[in-house]
Amino acid sequence: VLDCAITTNPLKHFQELTYDRLAEETFVVLSDNRYTQTLAAQELILYAIHRDCVYTQTVLAWLEAQQKQVTVKILPSPESIRDFLTVRQTITVLNERLVEAYHYTDVIAHELPISQQRDTVWIARHSTNEVLLQIKKILWQLEEDIQYALITDRI
């Protein structure tokens, strides 16, 4: 029903829609670096910004497959999550860009045997609607600007 949408890792179901990749996103699982055995624990607290986030859902599914007992706690911002990571057996799932933007220190990023990359995709009807094409162009420009800002911030 919608003319366009932005989503993460869509299933390509409909022939009449175009699926254009806007950005590649990577998420990371973090804990305080003093507790390197955090993921080995049977009981974990997972701090997240949103329970329905595709990153959070992916990690939850993996943890449940590992038969871990997980309590999910929702916190309002990446900045507030940092304070809770100092507690043993706590982890968080964040977009790698948020980690860079907030300059996290004293954390360890856990490698998981699952893909930690997701595509952010623009979905729209096959259309030459000028307004939609302009919106997509602006989004691509924003993505390029963000990449440039992150690179210069690292220098």
C-alpha positions in Angstrom: 0.0 0.0 0.0 2.9 2.3 0.7 4.8 4.1 -2.1 8.1 3.5 -0.4 9.8 2.2 2.7 13.2 1.8 4.4 13.9 -1.5 6.1 16.7 -3.8 7.0 17.4 -7.1 5.2 14.0 -7.5 3.4 12.8 -10.6 1.8 12.3 -9.8 -1.9 8.8 -11.0 -2.5 7.2 -8.7 -5.0 8.1 -8.3 -8.6 6.6 -4.8 -8.9 8.9 -3.4 -6.3 12.5 -2.2 -6.6 15.0 -3.0 -3.8 17.9 -0.6 -3.7 20.6 -0.9 -1.1 21.1 2.4 0.7 23.7 1.3 3.3 25.5 -1.6 4.8 25.2 -1.7 8.6 27.2 -3.7 11.1 26.2 -4.5 14.6 28.4 -5.5 17.5 27.8 -7.3 20.8 29.6 -5.5 23.6 30.5 -6.1 27.2 32.9 -4.6 29.7 36.4 -5.8 28.8 37.0 -6.9 32.3 34.6 -9.8 31.8 35.9 -11.6 28.8 33.9 -14.7 29.7 30.6 -12.9 29.6 29.1 -14.9 26.7 30.1 -18.1 28.4 27.7 -17.4 31.3 24.4 -19.3 31.3 22.4 -16.2 32.5 22.8 -12.9 30.7 21.2 -9.5 30.8 20.9 -7.9 27.3 20.6 -4.1 27.2 19.0 -2.8 24.0 17.5 0.4 22.7 14.6 -1.4 21.1 13.4 -5.0 21.6 12.2 -5.3 18.0 15.4 -4.2 16.4 16.7 -6.7 13.9 20.1 -6.7 15.5 18.6 -7.5 18.9 16.3 -10.2 17.5 19.3 -11.8 15.7 21.4 -12.0 18.8 18.5 -13.2 21.0 17.8 -16.0 18.5 21.4 -17.0 18.6 21.6 -16.9 22.4 18.4 -19.0 22.7 19.8 -21.5 20.3 22.8 -21.7 22.7 20.3 -22.4 25.5 21.2 -19.2 27.4 18.8 -17.6 29.8 18.5 -14.0 28.7 16.8 -11.1 30.4 16.2 -8.1 28.0 16.2 -4.6 29.4 15.3 -1.6 27.3 17.3 1.6 27.9 16.6 4.9 26.3 20.0 5.7 24.8 23.4 4.2 23.8 24.9 6.6 26.4 22.9 5.1 29.3 23.8 1.5 28.2 27.5 2.2 28.8 27.0 2.6 32.6 25.3 -0.8 32.9 28.0 -2.6 31.0 30.2 -2.4 34.0 28.1 -5.1 35.6 29.3 -8.7 35.1 27.3 -10.8 32.6 25.7 -7.9 30.8 25.9 -7.3 27.1 24.5 -4.9 24.6 23.8 -5.0 20.8 24.5 -1.7 19.0 25.1 -0.5 15.5 28.8 -0.1 15.0 28.2 3.5 14.1 26.7 4.2 17.5 29.7 2.7 19.1 32.0 5.0 17.1 29.8 8.0 17.7 29.7 7.6 21.5 33.4 6.8 21.7 32.9 3.7 23.8 36.0 2.7 25.9 36.7 -0.2 28.2 34.5 -2.5 26.1 35.1 -5.7 24.2 33.3 -6.6 21.0 32.4 -10.2 20.8 32.7 -12.2 17.5 29.7 -14.4 16.9 29.4 -17.3 14.5 26.6 -15.4 12.7 26.6 -12.6 10.2 26.7 -9.2 11.9 26.0 -7.3 8.7 22.7 -6.1 7.5 21.6 -4.1 4.5 19.5 -1.0 4.8 17.2 -1.1 1.8 15.0 1.4 0.0 11.8 -0.3 -1.3 9.6 1.4 -3.8 7.2 0.7 -6.6 8.7 0.8 -10.1 8.1 4.4 -10.6 9.5 7.6 -12.0 7.7 9.6 -9.4 10.0 12.6 -9.0 9.3 13.1 -5.4 10.3 9.6 -4.5 13.4 9.7 -6.6 14.4 13.0 -4.9 13.9 11.5 -1.5 16.1 8.5 -2.4 18.8 10.8 -3.7 18.8 12.8 -0.5 19.0 9.6 1.6 22.0 8.4 -0.5 23.7 11.8 0.0 23.1 11.6 3.7 24.7 8.2 3.8 27.7 9.5 2.0 28.0 12.5 4.4 27.8 10.1 7.4 30.6 7.9 6.0 32.7 11.0 5.4 32.0 12.4 8.9 33.0 9.0 10.5 36.2 8.8 8.5 37.3 12.4 9.4 36.4 11.8 13.0 38.9 8.9 13.1 41.7 10.9 11.7 
